[in-house]
mmCIF file of C-alpha atoms in Angstrom:
data_model
loop_
_atom_site.group_PDB
_atom_site.id
_atom_site.type_symbol
_atom_site.label_atom_id
_atom_site.label_comp_id
_atom_site.label_asym_id
_atom_site.label_seq_id
_atom_site.Cartn_x
_atom_site.Cartn_y
_atom_site.Cartn_z
ATOM 1 C CA MET Q 1 170.244 141.358 147.992
ATOM 2 C CA PRO Q 2 167.148 139.836 149.471
ATOM 3 C CA PHE Q 3 163.994 139.825 147.439
ATOM 4 C CA GLN Q 4 161.309 142.304 148.416
ATOM 5 C CA PHE Q 5 158.299 143.899 146.729
ATOM 6 C CA GLY Q 6 158.489 147.634 145.964
ATOM 7 C CA ASN Q 7 159.723 149.241 142.838
ATOM 8 C CA GLU Q 8 159.310 147.366 139.669
ATOM 9 C CA VAL Q 9 162.155 146.282 137.538
ATOM 10 C CA CYS Q 10 161.297 145.816 133.872
ATOM 11 C CA GLN Q 11 163.820 145.160 131.214
ATOM 12 C CA PRO Q 12 164.617 142.994 128.098
ATOM 13 C CA ALA Q 13 165.008 139.377 129.049
ATOM 14 C CA PHE Q 14 167.710 139.133 126.358
ATOM 15 C CA GLY Q 15 170.064 142.019 126.049
ATOM 16 C CA ASN Q 16 170.088 141.970 122.193
ATOM 17 C CA LYS Q 17 166.279 141.697 121.546
ATOM 18 C CA ALA Q 18 163.477 143.986 122.545
ATOM 19 C CA THR Q 19 161.146 141.195 123.458
ATOM 20 C CA PRO Q 20 160.239 139.583 125.762
ATOM 21 C CA LYS Q 21 160.557 141.901 128.612
ATOM 22 C CA VAL Q 22 160.862 140.663 132.024
ATOM 23 C CA SER Q 23 159.157 142.306 135.101
ATOM 24 C CA TYR Q 24 159.656 141.769 138.780
ATOM 25 C CA GLY Q 25 159.463 143.591 142.057
ATOM 26 C CA GLN Q 26 155.742 144.312 141.988
ATOM 27 C CA ARG Q 27 153.039 141.650 142.719
ATOM 28 C CA PHE Q 28 151.605 140.143 139.573
ATOM 29 C CA PRO Q 29 148.072 141.737 139.685
ATOM 30 C CA GLU Q 30 149.338 145.299 140.000
ATOM 31 C CA ALA Q 31 152.126 144.680 137.382
ATOM 32 C CA CYS Q 32 149.718 143.084 134.986
ATOM 33 C CA ALA Q 33 147.110 146.017 135.459
ATOM 34 C CA LYS Q 34 149.799 148.520 134.974
ATOM 35 C CA HIS Q 35 151.144 147.241 131.608
ATOM 36 C CA CYS Q 36 147.855 146.630 130.269
ATOM 37 C CA ARG Q 37 146.680 150.139 130.936
ATOM 38 C CA ASP Q 38 150.076 152.056 130.343
ATOM 39 C CA THR Q 39 152.161 149.765 128.023
ATOM 40 C CA PHE Q 40 149.642 148.186 125.866
ATOM 41 C CA SER Q 41 146.498 150.329 126.112
ATOM 42 C CA SER Q 42 144.516 147.129 126.303
ATOM 43 C CA SER Q 43 140.738 147.300 127.364
ATOM 44 C CA ARG Q 44 139.687 143.787 126.148
ATOM 45 C CA VAL Q 45 141.783 141.347 127.984
ATOM 46 C CA TYR Q 46 141.418 137.604 127.529
ATOM 47 C CA ILE Q 47 142.776 135.528 130.553
ATOM 48 C CA ILE Q 48 143.828 131.793 130.197
ATOM 49 C CA SER Q 49 144.299 130.544 133.659
ATOM 50 C CA SER Q 50 145.470 127.379 135.404
ATOM 51 C CA LYS Q 51 142.679 125.302 136.682
ATOM 52 C CA SER Q 52 144.510 124.606 139.842
ATOM 53 C CA LEU Q 53 145.273 128.364 140.520
ATOM 54 C CA SER Q 54 141.739 129.166 139.727
ATOM 55 C CA THR Q 55 140.030 126.696 142.115
ATOM 56 C CA ASN Q 56 142.617 126.330 144.924
ATOM 57 C CA THR Q 57 143.904 129.868 145.172
ATOM 58 C CA THR Q 58 142.621 133.390 145.079
ATOM 59 C CA ALA Q 59 145.270 134.211 142.207
ATOM 60 C CA LEU Q 60 142.574 134.471 139.375
ATOM 61 C CA GLN Q 61 140.267 136.642 141.482
ATOM 62 C CA ARG Q 62 143.029 138.963 142.441
ATOM 63 C CA LEU Q 63 144.122 139.190 138.774
ATOM 64 C CA ARG Q 64 140.432 140.044 137.765
ATOM 65 C CA ASP Q 65 140.151 142.563 140.385
ATOM 66 C CA ALA Q 66 143.201 144.379 139.526
ATOM 67 C CA LEU Q 67 142.125 144.431 135.776
ATOM 68 C CA GLY Q 68 138.601 145.320 136.513
ATOM 69 C CA ASP Q 69 136.342 146.081 133.442
ATOM 70 C CA ARG Q 70 139.197 145.432 131.264
ATOM 71 C CA VAL Q 71 138.648 141.730 131.555
ATOM 72 C CA ALA Q 72 136.742 140.565 128.309
ATOM 73 C CA GLY Q 73 136.858 136.796 129.066
ATOM 74 C CA VAL Q 74 138.424 133.967 130.839
ATOM 75 C CA ARG Q 75 139.279 130.502 129.954
ATOM 76 C CA ILE Q 76 140.036 128.054 132.718
ATOM 77 C CA GLY Q 77 142.483 125.271 132.074
ATOM 78 C CA ILE Q 78 144.154 123.741 128.959
ATOM 79 C CA SER Q 79 144.769 119.970 128.855
ATOM 80 C CA SER Q 80 148.198 118.379 128.821
ATOM 81 C CA HIS Q 81 150.275 118.598 125.570
ATOM 82 C CA THR Q 82 148.046 121.512 124.331
ATOM 83 C CA PRO Q 83 145.382 119.806 122.314
ATOM 84 C CA LEU Q 84 144.665 121.827 119.082
ATOM 85 C CA ALA Q 85 140.955 121.115 119.392
ATOM 86 C CA GLU Q 86 141.130 123.190 122.858
ATOM 87 C CA VAL Q 87 143.130 125.917 121.105
ATOM 88 C CA VAL Q 88 140.573 126.196 118.414
ATOM 89 C CA GLU Q 89 137.935 126.591 120.982
ATOM 90 C CA ALA Q 90 139.778 129.402 122.643
ATOM 91 C CA VAL Q 91 140.426 131.141 119.274
ATOM 92 C CA LYS Q 92 136.723 131.052 118.582
ATOM 93 C CA GLU Q 93 135.880 132.610 121.861
ATOM 94 C CA ALA Q 94 138.742 135.177 121.803
ATOM 95 C CA ARG Q 95 137.583 136.297 118.290
ATOM 96 C CA GLY Q 96 134.035 136.818 119.525
ATOM 97 C CA LEU Q 97 135.189 138.875 122.310
ATOM 98 C CA ASP Q 98 137.268 141.276 120.064
ATOM 99 C CA ILE Q 99 140.234 141.064 122.411
ATOM 100 C CA ASP Q 100 143.375 143.075 122.266
ATOM 101 C CA CYS Q 101 145.502 141.392 124.959
ATOM 102 C CA ILE Q 102 146.106 137.846 126.165
ATOM 103 C CA VAL Q 103 147.351 137.140 129.780
ATOM 104 C CA THR Q 104 148.310 133.658 131.025
ATOM 105 C CA LEU Q 105 148.194 132.764 134.737
ATOM 106 C CA GLY Q 106 150.073 129.648 135.385
ATOM 107 C CA ALA Q 107 152.371 127.315 133.607
ATOM 108 C CA GLY Q 108 152.442 124.272 131.320
ATOM 109 C CA SER Q 109 150.138 123.857 128.221
ATOM 110 C CA LEU Q 110 148.265 127.030 128.777
ATOM 111 C CA THR Q 111 151.512 128.873 127.819
ATOM 112 C CA ASP Q 112 151.777 127.249 124.472
ATOM 113 C CA ALA Q 113 148.050 127.531 123.993
ATOM 114 C CA ALA Q 114 148.081 131.394 124.387
ATOM 115 C CA LYS Q 115 150.938 131.691 121.764
ATOM 116 C CA LEU Q 116 148.734 129.548 119.423
ATOM 117 C CA VAL Q 117 145.647 131.458 119.922
ATOM 118 C CA ARG Q 118 147.215 134.912 119.083
ATOM 119 C CA PHE Q 119 149.184 133.285 116.083
ATOM 120 C CA ALA Q 120 145.871 131.721 114.903
ATOM 121 C CA LEU Q 121 143.954 134.998 115.169
ATOM 122 C CA ALA Q 122 146.649 136.849 113.196
ATOM 123 C CA ASN Q 123 146.398 134.186 110.436
ATOM 124 C CA SER Q 124 142.596 133.867 110.476
ATOM 125 C CA ALA Q 125 142.734 130.113 111.340
ATOM 126 C CA GLU Q 126 139.597 128.846 113.018
ATOM 127 C CA THR Q 127 139.836 125.001 112.481
ATOM 128 C CA GLU Q 128 142.276 122.279 113.162
ATOM 129 C CA GLN Q 129 142.619 122.013 109.448
ATOM 130 C CA ASP Q 130 143.660 125.692 109.348
ATOM 131 C CA MET Q 131 146.109 125.073 112.168
ATOM 132 C CA ASP Q 132 147.615 122.253 110.097
ATOM 133 C CA THR Q 133 148.860 125.069 107.573
ATOM 134 C CA LEU Q 134 150.643 126.987 110.490
ATOM 135 C CA TRP Q 135 153.140 124.486 111.896
ATOM 136 C CA GLY Q 136 156.768 123.363 111.088
ATOM 137 C CA THR Q 137 158.889 124.435 108.289
ATOM 138 C CA ALA Q 138 158.600 124.083 104.612
ATOM 139 C CA GLN Q 139 160.675 120.981 104.816
ATOM 140 C CA SER Q 140 158.669 119.239 107.623
ATOM 141 C CA ASN Q 141 155.132 120.400 106.380
ATOM 142 C CA PRO Q 142 154.125 120.459 102.961
ATOM 143 C CA ASN Q 143 150.884 122.247 104.019
ATOM 144 C CA LEU Q 144 152.735 125.184 105.603
ATOM 145 C CA ARG Q 145 151.471 128.546 104.182
ATOM 146 C CA LYS Q 146 153.943 130.585 102.231
ATOM 147 C CA ASN Q 147 153.082 133.915 104.013
ATOM 148 C CA LEU Q 148 152.634 133.666 107.754
ATOM 149 C CA VAL Q 149 151.458 136.904 109.581
ATOM 150 C CA LYS Q 150 153.099 137.986 112.653
ATOM 151 C CA PRO Q 151 150.821 138.457 115.699
ATOM 152 C CA THR Q 152 149.905 141.949 116.897
ATOM 153 C CA ILE Q 153 147.934 141.279 120.019
ATOM 154 C CA PRO Q 154 150.266 141.693 123.023
ATOM 155 C CA LEU Q 155 150.895 138.537 125.145
ATOM 156 C CA ILE Q 156 151.648 138.606 128.745
ATOM 157 C CA HIS Q 157 152.779 135.513 130.721
ATOM 158 C CA ILE Q 158 152.623 135.128 134.528
ATOM 159 C CA PRO Q 159 154.490 131.761 135.018
ATOM 160 C CA THR Q 160 154.516 129.560 138.098
ATOM 161 C CA SER Q 161 157.084 126.977 136.920
ATOM 162 C CA LEU Q 162 160.827 127.144 135.682
ATOM 163 C CA SER Q 163 160.471 125.451 132.319
ATOM 164 C CA GLY Q 164 161.140 128.681 130.514
ATOM 165 C CA GLY Q 165 158.820 128.386 127.612
ATOM 166 C CA GLU Q 166 157.170 131.728 128.020
ATOM 167 C CA TYR Q 167 160.361 133.414 126.875
ATOM 168 C CA GLN Q 168 160.339 131.770 123.313
ATOM 169 C CA ALA Q 169 158.324 132.330 120.146
ATOM 170 C CA ILE Q 170 157.756 128.515 119.468
ATOM 171 C CA ALA Q 171 154.954 126.429 120.813
ATOM 172 C CA GLY Q 172 153.757 122.978 120.667
ATOM 173 C CA GLY Q 173 150.271 121.528 120.113
ATOM 174 C CA THR Q 174 148.895 118.167 119.705
ATOM 175 C CA GLU Q 175 146.523 117.270 116.808
ATOM 176 C CA SER Q 176 143.289 115.185 117.328
ATOM 177 C CA THR Q 177 143.620 112.716 114.605
ATOM 178 C CA GLY Q 178 147.029 111.043 115.034
ATOM 179 C CA HIS Q 179 147.857 112.722 118.280
ATOM 180 C CA ALA Q 180 151.157 113.951 116.744
ATOM 181 C CA LYS Q 181 152.651 116.883 118.560
ATOM 182 C CA ARG Q 182 153.456 119.777 116.142
ATOM 183 C CA THR Q 183 155.910 122.674 116.767
ATOM 184 C CA PHE Q 184 154.732 126.115 115.581
ATOM 185 C CA HIS Q 185 157.208 128.866 115.041
ATOM 186 C CA CYS Q 186 154.889 131.638 116.047
ATOM 187 C CA GLU Q 187 156.750 134.596 114.566
ATOM 188 C CA LEU Q 188 157.004 136.687 117.621
ATOM 189 C CA GLU Q 189 158.021 136.308 121.192
ATOM 190 C CA PRO Q 190 155.622 137.167 124.032
ATOM 191 C CA GLN Q 191 155.847 140.883 124.876
ATOM 192 C CA LEU Q 192 156.143 140.517 128.758
ATOM 193 C CA VAL Q 193 156.839 137.928 131.407
ATOM 194 C CA ILE Q 194 155.852 138.851 135.102
ATOM 195 C CA GLN Q 195 157.954 137.114 137.734
ATOM 196 C CA ASP Q 196 156.239 136.813 141.211
ATOM 197 C CA PRO Q 197 157.998 134.553 143.512
ATOM 198 C CA GLU Q 198 155.197 134.798 146.047
ATOM 199 C CA LEU Q 199 152.544 133.456 143.462
ATOM 200 C CA CYS Q 200 155.175 130.643 142.915
ATOM 201 C CA LEU Q 201 154.738 129.341 146.535
ATOM 202 C CA THR Q 202 151.511 127.849 145.263
ATOM 203 C CA THR Q 203 153.316 125.581 142.791
ATOM 204 C CA PRO Q 204 153.514 121.907 143.809
ATOM 205 C CA GLN Q 205 157.052 121.330 144.825
ATOM 206 C CA TRP Q 206 157.695 118.556 142.483
ATOM 207 C CA VAL Q 207 156.616 120.788 139.464
ATOM 208 C CA TRP Q 208 158.927 123.616 140.732
ATOM 209 C CA LEU Q 209 161.928 121.486 141.282
ATOM 210 C CA SER Q 210 161.532 119.321 138.084
ATOM 211 C CA THR Q 211 161.067 122.221 135.708
ATOM 212 C CA GLY Q 212 163.976 123.818 137.437
ATOM 213 C CA ILE Q 213 166.135 120.847 136.475
ATOM 214 C CA ARG Q 214 164.834 121.267 132.963
ATOM 215 C CA SER Q 215 166.388 124.741 132.871
ATOM 216 C CA VAL Q 216 169.648 123.155 134.443
ATOM 217 C CA ASP Q 217 169.635 120.700 131.529
ATOM 218 C CA HIS Q 218 169.411 123.756 129.080
ATOM 219 C CA CYS Q 219 172.739 125.279 130.854
ATOM 220 C CA VAL Q 220 174.531 122.015 131.046
ATOM 221 C CA GLU Q 221 173.856 120.858 127.431
ATOM 222 C CA THR Q 222 174.818 124.314 126.314
ATOM 223 C CA LEU Q 223 178.131 124.320 128.159
ATOM 224 C CA CYS Q 224 178.912 120.760 127.177
ATOM 225 C CA SER Q 225 178.187 121.071 123.405
ATOM 226 C CA LEU Q 226 180.954 120.997 120.872
ATOM 227 C CA LEU Q 227 178.839 123.431 118.917
ATOM 228 C CA SER Q 228 178.408 126.030 121.509
ATOM 229 C CA ASN Q 229 179.369 129.728 121.064
ATOM 230 C CA ASP Q 230 180.594 132.399 123.479
ATOM 231 C CA LEU Q 231 177.223 133.893 124.058
ATOM 232 C CA GLY Q 232 175.569 130.665 124.895
ATOM 233 C CA ASP Q 233 178.338 129.637 127.155
ATOM 234 C CA GLU Q 234 178.454 133.060 129.005
ATOM 235 C CA TRP Q 235 174.618 133.066 129.765
ATOM 236 C CA ALA Q 236 174.600 129.246 130.694
ATOM 237 C CA ALA Q 237 177.643 129.763 133.125
ATOM 238 C CA ARG Q 238 175.695 132.675 134.790
ATOM 239 C CA GLY Q 239 172.468 130.842 135.079
ATOM 240 C CA LEU Q 240 173.504 127.465 136.286
ATOM 241 C CA PRO Q 241 174.827 128.378 139.675
ATOM 242 C CA LYS Q 242 171.651 130.457 140.460
ATOM 243 C CA LEU Q 243 169.490 127.388 139.326
ATOM 244 C CA ILE Q 244 171.409 124.961 141.430
ATOM 245 C CA SER Q 245 171.582 127.203 144.616
ATOM 246 C CA GLY Q 246 168.017 128.423 144.105
ATOM 247 C CA LEU Q 247 166.519 124.955 143.728
ATOM 248 C CA LEU Q 248 168.393 123.502 146.706
ATOM 249 C CA ASP Q 249 167.439 126.486 148.852
ATOM 250 C CA SER Q 250 163.618 125.977 147.633
ATOM 251 C CA LYS Q 251 163.953 122.435 148.799
ATOM 252 C CA SER Q 252 165.281 123.132 152.273
ATOM 253 C CA ASP Q 253 162.956 126.210 152.642
ATOM 254 C CA PRO Q 254 160.020 126.016 150.517
ATOM 255 C CA ALA Q 255 158.691 129.320 151.789
ATOM 256 C CA SER Q 256 161.897 131.371 150.627
ATOM 257 C CA LEU Q 257 161.020 134.066 148.249
ATOM 258 C CA ASP Q 258 164.827 134.685 147.885
ATOM 259 C CA ALA Q 259 165.172 131.131 146.477
ATOM 260 C CA ARG Q 260 162.227 131.436 144.204
ATOM 261 C CA HIS Q 261 163.420 134.600 142.874
ATOM 262 C CA LEU Q 262 167.040 133.274 142.342
ATOM 263 C CA CYS Q 263 165.547 130.366 140.432
ATOM 264 C CA GLN Q 264 163.420 132.742 138.153
ATOM 265 C CA GLN Q 265 166.432 134.746 137.512
ATOM 266 C CA GLY Q 266 168.550 131.703 136.481
ATOM 267 C CA VAL Q 267 165.788 130.678 134.176
ATOM 268 C CA VAL Q 268 166.110 133.963 132.165
ATOM 269 C CA GLU Q 269 169.759 133.332 131.701
ATOM 270 C CA ALA Q 270 169.157 129.657 130.801
ATOM 271 C CA MET Q 271 166.718 130.841 128.089
ATOM 272 C CA CYS Q 272 169.249 133.518 126.892
ATOM 273 C CA ALA Q 273 171.655 130.479 126.282
ATOM 274 C CA VAL Q 274 168.842 128.663 124.618
ATOM 275 C CA SER Q 275 168.263 131.859 122.296
ATOM 276 C CA SER Q 276 171.705 131.785 121.263
ATOM 277 C CA GLY Q 277 171.201 129.064 118.896
ATOM 278 C CA VAL Q 278 173.386 126.280 120.484
ATOM 279 C CA PRO Q 279 172.080 122.876 119.303
ATOM 280 C CA LEU Q 280 171.561 120.725 122.395
ATOM 281 C CA GLY Q 281 172.086 117.064 122.999
ATOM 282 C CA ALA Q 282 170.924 113.557 123.928
ATOM 283 C CA SER Q 283 169.186 114.513 127.133
ATOM 284 C CA HIS Q 284 166.815 116.880 125.356
ATOM 285 C CA ALA Q 285 166.482 114.507 122.236
ATOM 286 C CA ILE Q 286 165.537 111.368 124.319
ATOM 287 C CA GLY Q 287 163.501 113.394 126.704
ATOM 288 C CA HIS Q 288 161.355 114.727 123.798
ATOM 289 C CA GLN Q 289 160.335 111.043 123.260
ATOM 290 C CA LEU Q 290 160.186 110.092 126.939
ATOM 291 C CA GLY Q 291 157.731 112.765 127.680
ATOM 292 C CA PRO Q 292 154.828 111.323 125.549
ATOM 293 C CA LEU Q 293 155.212 107.951 127.636
ATOM 294 C CA GLY Q 294 153.680 110.042 130.612
ATOM 295 C CA VAL Q 295 157.032 111.548 131.955
ATOM 296 C CA GLY Q 296 157.072 115.334 132.666
ATOM 297 C CA HIS Q 297 159.555 117.469 130.690
ATOM 298 C CA GLY Q 298 161.450 118.369 133.772
ATOM 299 C CA GLU Q 299 161.570 114.712 135.110
ATOM 300 C CA THR Q 300 162.954 113.508 131.947
ATOM 301 C CA SER Q 301 165.847 115.790 132.527
ATOM 302 C CA CYS Q 302 166.212 114.397 136.063
ATOM 303 C CA ILE Q 303 166.476 111.005 134.818
ATOM 304 C CA LEU Q 304 168.625 111.548 131.649
ATOM 305 C CA LEU Q 305 170.810 114.375 132.225
ATOM 306 C CA PRO Q 306 173.500 112.562 134.588
ATOM 307 C CA ALA Q 307 173.550 109.632 132.351
ATOM 308 C CA VAL Q 308 174.220 111.556 129.173
ATOM 309 C CA CYS Q 309 177.109 113.432 130.848
ATOM 310 C CA LYS Q 310 178.593 110.189 131.864
ATOM 311 C CA TYR Q 311 177.923 108.578 128.455
ATOM 312 C CA ASN Q 312 179.760 111.408 126.676
ATOM 313 C CA LEU Q 313 182.584 111.545 129.252
ATOM 314 C CA ALA Q 314 183.288 107.893 128.670
ATOM 315 C CA GLN Q 315 183.899 108.556 125.132
ATOM 316 C CA LYS Q 316 186.319 111.351 125.948
ATOM 317 C CA VAL Q 317 184.640 113.929 123.601
ATOM 318 C CA ASN Q 318 183.945 116.844 125.815
ATOM 319 C CA VAL Q 319 186.194 116.381 128.768
ATOM 320 C CA GLU Q 320 187.387 119.914 129.064
ATOM 321 C CA ARG Q 321 183.832 121.286 128.747
ATOM 322 C CA GLN Q 322 182.605 118.924 131.399
ATOM 323 C CA ALA Q 323 185.610 119.627 133.764
ATOM 324 C CA PHE Q 324 184.692 123.378 133.459
ATOM 325 C CA VAL Q 325 181.056 122.790 134.493
ATOM 326 C CA THR Q 326 182.206 120.493 137.252
ATOM 327 C CA SER Q 327 184.564 123.242 138.550
ATOM 328 C CA LEU Q 328 181.667 125.888 138.501
ATOM 329 C CA LEU Q 329 179.453 123.567 140.443
ATOM 330 C CA LEU Q 330 182.093 122.679 142.966
ATOM 331 C CA LYS Q 331 182.247 126.344 143.946
ATOM 332 C CA GLN Q 332 178.723 126.190 145.233
ATOM 333 C CA LYS Q 333 178.332 126.064 148.976
ATOM 334 C CA GLN Q 334 175.343 123.705 148.745
ATOM 335 C CA VAL Q 335 177.074 121.344 146.488
ATOM 336 C CA GLN Q 336 180.111 121.159 148.776
ATOM 337 C CA GLN Q 337 177.763 120.428 151.599
ATOM 338 C CA LEU Q 338 176.212 117.586 149.673
ATOM 339 C CA LEU Q 339 179.565 116.145 149.079
ATOM 340 C CA GLN Q 340 180.584 116.454 152.723
ATOM 341 C CA ALA Q 341 177.374 114.840 153.915
ATOM 342 C CA ARG Q 342 178.206 111.841 151.754
ATOM 343 C CA ASP Q 343 181.946 111.814 152.585
ATOM 344 C CA ILE Q 344 182.793 112.131 149.010
ATOM 345 C CA ASP Q 345 186.130 113.502 147.737
ATOM 346 C CA PRO Q 346 185.415 116.459 145.329
ATOM 347 C CA ASN Q 347 188.513 115.541 143.507
ATOM 348 C CA GLN Q 348 186.968 112.108 142.587
ATOM 349 C CA VAL Q 349 183.571 113.294 141.164
ATOM 350 C CA ASP Q 350 182.547 114.009 137.678
ATOM 351 C CA LEU Q 351 179.703 116.206 136.333
ATOM 352 C CA GLY Q 352 177.374 113.321 136.170
ATOM 353 C CA ASP Q 353 178.070 112.382 139.788
ATOM 354 C CA ILE Q 354 177.337 116.068 140.948
ATOM 355 C CA LEU Q 355 174.129 116.340 139.024
ATOM 356 C CA TYR Q 356 173.140 112.965 140.430
ATOM 357 C CA LEU Q 357 173.655 114.277 143.985
ATOM 358 C CA VAL Q 358 171.753 117.456 143.343
ATOM 359 C CA ILE Q 359 168.784 115.654 141.807
ATOM 360 C CA SER Q 360 168.777 113.120 144.662
ATOM 361 C CA ALA Q 361 168.776 115.851 147.262
ATOM 362 C CA LEU Q 362 165.885 117.294 145.535
ATOM 363 C CA GLU Q 363 164.073 113.953 145.898
ATOM 364 C CA MET Q 364 163.165 113.889 142.081
ATOM 365 C CA PRO Q 365 162.858 110.635 140.147
ATOM 366 C CA GLN Q 366 166.178 109.572 138.913
ATOM 367 C CA SER Q 367 165.502 106.403 136.856
ATOM 368 C CA LEU Q 368 163.073 105.160 134.189
ATOM 369 C CA GLU Q 369 161.889 102.504 136.761
ATOM 370 C CA ALA Q 370 160.881 105.358 139.348
ATOM 371 C CA ALA Q 371 159.032 107.152 136.472
ATOM 372 C CA GLY Q 372 157.103 103.772 135.670
ATOM 373 C CA ILE Q 373 158.866 103.234 132.495
ATOM 374 C CA GLY Q 374 159.456 99.359 131.862
ATOM 375 C CA HIS Q 375 162.067 97.485 129.951
ATOM 376 C CA ASP Q 376 159.396 96.722 127.264
ATOM 377 C CA LYS Q 377 159.263 100.319 126.243
ATOM 378 C CA LEU Q 378 162.914 100.963 125.683
ATOM 379 C CA ASP Q 379 163.435 99.661 122.179
ATOM 380 C CA THR Q 380 160.614 101.948 120.789
ATOM 381 C CA LEU Q 381 161.954 104.774 122.905
ATOM 382 C CA ALA Q 382 165.560 104.269 121.473
ATOM 383 C CA ARG Q 383 164.204 104.023 117.991
ATOM 384 C CA ASN Q 384 162.087 107.124 118.151
ATOM 385 C CA SER Q 385 164.818 109.176 119.711
ATOM 386 C CA LEU Q 386 166.903 108.836 116.438
ATOM 387 C CA ASP Q 387 164.323 111.096 114.849
ATOM 388 C CA ASP Q 388 165.039 114.127 117.002
ATOM 389 C CA ILE Q 389 167.100 116.952 115.584
ATOM 390 C CA TRP Q 390 169.326 117.080 118.699
ATOM 391 C CA ILE Q 391 170.276 113.452 118.907
ATOM 392 C CA ARG Q 392 173.026 114.004 116.245
ATOM 393 C CA THR Q 393 174.242 117.181 117.791
ATOM 394 C CA ASN Q 394 175.088 115.498 121.204
ATOM 395 C CA ALA Q 395 178.788 115.537 121.838
ATOM 396 C CA VAL Q 396 178.934 111.958 120.720
ATOM 397 C CA PRO Q 397 176.870 112.052 117.396
ATOM 398 C CA ILE Q 398 174.282 109.320 118.054
ATOM 399 C CA THR Q 399 173.026 107.481 114.910
ATOM 400 C CA GLU Q 400 172.144 104.007 116.081
ATOM 401 C CA ALA Q 401 169.427 102.876 118.502
ATOM 402 C CA SER Q 402 172.117 100.748 120.238
ATOM 403 C CA GLN Q 403 173.783 103.993 121.431
ATOM 404 C CA VAL Q 404 170.613 105.357 122.893
ATOM 405 C CA MET Q 405 170.168 101.954 124.657
ATOM 406 C CA GLN Q 406 173.520 102.448 126.319
ATOM 407 C CA ILE Q 407 172.137 105.604 127.931
ATOM 408 C CA LEU Q 408 168.850 104.205 128.805
ATOM 409 C CA ASP Q 409 170.520 101.089 130.467
ATOM 410 C CA MET Q 410 172.420 103.569 132.668
ATOM 411 C CA CYS Q 411 169.288 105.279 133.962
ATOM 412 C CA ALA Q 412 167.093 102.145 134.049
ATOM 413 C CA ARG Q 413 167.296 101.804 137.892
ATOM 414 C CA ASN Q 414 168.423 104.192 140.609
ATOM 415 C CA LYS Q 415 171.967 104.007 142.002
ATOM 416 C CA GLN Q 416 172.245 101.846 145.090
#
């Protein structure tokens, strides 16, 4: 059915968990005001808003107008990779305002920042030194507190990208001293995610499309995993066609609310797959190390995912799983049109080929060279990738830097 605003749909994003709930069908200001008032009885709302949305659109003002005197404070912008110094600033401000709800408007680092702010508030963390006692696990962080307190302040996300982080309890933050990025298990998922495809028309196209491929990566690496489960496979197989169709339609018709809504629905199913606990593979693992070199998370998937699929297929380890995903994508009308336009026989393509064609049609970077990553950085990138938890759960377990280099060599330059 075509998307239209009217009656709100509000339901659990993941069928087997109460939170987060996902809301769509109402414009974001009205939906947020309704839930702050009726669902959470919040009267002291702290907004963390994207700087670009705040300065280039009326989105923040519309939200403030809808919430009225419930707005206790507003923070504009969080820097890339969520610096913990900025998180601590927001914690101090929020504590002084006696807030009872946090709302994020936008995507990226501010999503993680809001999770960390409420986690810090629950655990009386006020400095970076305090934050150092909240991240990781007992195995990875000797300073981790034995007893962590779950947050109680409701958290509402109004996202404008397709990365899907707003559906998870985990968050990343970068410490000031060594610039290490820490992973925090924030004990409780956000309560509510409000989807508004009209708001997402303000998102730069490259952000929308590249983060969409990140969610495609979630689905593909779930379906291609040799350690997957029925639940993960079911959700990934639902979400992947929606994402592929929605992204290609978003590219051809950037004003289409139907395409944006389809993408947002696909992200929910991709995150359902992620929440099933399936360990992912080398595209994610290498991408985690490529990101700090200045490549966006979505763009890392654009570059790495086709190559990783081809690498695994060449080793003949997940042939049947890749064949299933290939057949799923070949049923998509837009994929069929891409093949016809290039005069490519659908019987002669593999999964990596199809993904490369889709990403090419979206005009996203497809090589390390296009992302500004020179050959001089590859050795370090390969070695660092071996430390990621998902490098060994790749369909071909990767234990040597030389294996990573094979993948990096495959995506060094665009295909001719």
